PDB file of C-alpha atoms in Angstrom:
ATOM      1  CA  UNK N  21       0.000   0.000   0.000  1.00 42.00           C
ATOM      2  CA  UNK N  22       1.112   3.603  -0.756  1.00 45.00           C
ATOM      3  CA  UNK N  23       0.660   6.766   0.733  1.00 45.00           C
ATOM      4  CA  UNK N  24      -1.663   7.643  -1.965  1.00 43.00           C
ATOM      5  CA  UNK N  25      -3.872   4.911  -1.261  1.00 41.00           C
ATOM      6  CA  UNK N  26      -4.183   5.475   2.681  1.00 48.00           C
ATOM      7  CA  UNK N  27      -5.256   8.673   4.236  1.00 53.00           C
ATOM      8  CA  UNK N  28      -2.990   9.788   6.410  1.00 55.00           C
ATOM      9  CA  UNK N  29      -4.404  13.369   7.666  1.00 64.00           C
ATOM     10  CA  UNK N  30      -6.798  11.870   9.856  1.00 66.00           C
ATOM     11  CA  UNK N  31      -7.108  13.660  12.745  1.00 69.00           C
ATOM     12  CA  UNK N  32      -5.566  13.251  15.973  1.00 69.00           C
ATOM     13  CA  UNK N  33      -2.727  11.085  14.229  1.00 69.00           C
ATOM     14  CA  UNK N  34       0.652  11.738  14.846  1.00 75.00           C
ATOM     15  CA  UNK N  35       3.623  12.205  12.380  1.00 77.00           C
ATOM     16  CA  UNK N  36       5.200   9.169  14.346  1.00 80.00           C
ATOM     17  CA  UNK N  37       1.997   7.034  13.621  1.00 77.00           C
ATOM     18  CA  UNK N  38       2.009   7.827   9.963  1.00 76.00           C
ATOM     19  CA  UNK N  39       5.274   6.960   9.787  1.00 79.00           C
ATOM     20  CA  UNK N  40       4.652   3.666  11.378  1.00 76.00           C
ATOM     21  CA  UNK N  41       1.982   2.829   9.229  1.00 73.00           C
ATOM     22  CA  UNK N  42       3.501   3.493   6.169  1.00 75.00           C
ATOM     23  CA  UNK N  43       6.395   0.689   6.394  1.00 77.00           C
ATOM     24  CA  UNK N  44       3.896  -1.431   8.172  1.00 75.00           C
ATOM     25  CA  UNK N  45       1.224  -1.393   5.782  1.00 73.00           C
ATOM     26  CA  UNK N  46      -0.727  -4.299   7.123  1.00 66.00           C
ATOM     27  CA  UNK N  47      -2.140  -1.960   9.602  1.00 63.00           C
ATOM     28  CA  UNK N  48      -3.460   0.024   6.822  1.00 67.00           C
ATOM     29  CA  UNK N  49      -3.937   3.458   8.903  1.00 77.00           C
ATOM     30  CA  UNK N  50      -1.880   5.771  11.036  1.00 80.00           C
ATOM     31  CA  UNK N  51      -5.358   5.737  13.183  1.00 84.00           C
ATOM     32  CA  UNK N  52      -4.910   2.107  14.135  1.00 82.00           C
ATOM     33  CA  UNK N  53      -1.333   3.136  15.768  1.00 80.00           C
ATOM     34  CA  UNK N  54      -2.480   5.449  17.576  1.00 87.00           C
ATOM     35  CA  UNK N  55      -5.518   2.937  18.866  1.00 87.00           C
ATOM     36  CA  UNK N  56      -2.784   0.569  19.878  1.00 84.00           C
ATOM     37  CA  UNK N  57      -0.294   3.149  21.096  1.00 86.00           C
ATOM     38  CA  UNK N  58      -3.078   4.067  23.685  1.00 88.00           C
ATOM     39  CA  UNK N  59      -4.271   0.445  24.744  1.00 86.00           C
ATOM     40  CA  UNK N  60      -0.972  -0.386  25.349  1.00 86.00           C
ATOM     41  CA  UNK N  61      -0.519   2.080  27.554  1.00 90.00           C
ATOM     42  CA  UNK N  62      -3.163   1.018  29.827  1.00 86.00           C
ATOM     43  CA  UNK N  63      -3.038  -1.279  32.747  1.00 83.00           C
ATOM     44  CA  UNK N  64      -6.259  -2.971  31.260  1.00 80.00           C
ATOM     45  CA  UNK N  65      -6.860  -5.978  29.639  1.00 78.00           C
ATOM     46  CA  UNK N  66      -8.995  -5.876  26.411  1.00 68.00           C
ATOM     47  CA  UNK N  67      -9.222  -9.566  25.589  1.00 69.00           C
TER      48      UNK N  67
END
């Protein structure tokens, strides 16, 4: 996947995230990064 095929201006997504997402395109979207940068973060489980 490119960058012209993902949208990576979403809001709330960092230049870190998009950069993430880029070279691992499996996760498709710098919005996903962010989604696991924050549940990993937590002391919760989210089985």
């Amino acid at each position: 996947m490119t960058d012209s095929l993902m949208e990576t201006n979403a809001p709330g997504c960092t230049p870190d995230s998009r950069a993430v997402a880029t070279r691992l395109a499996a996760l498709s979207h710098p919005a996903r990064i962010e989604i696991l940068k924050y549940l990993s973060a937590s002391n919760s489980c989210y089985c």
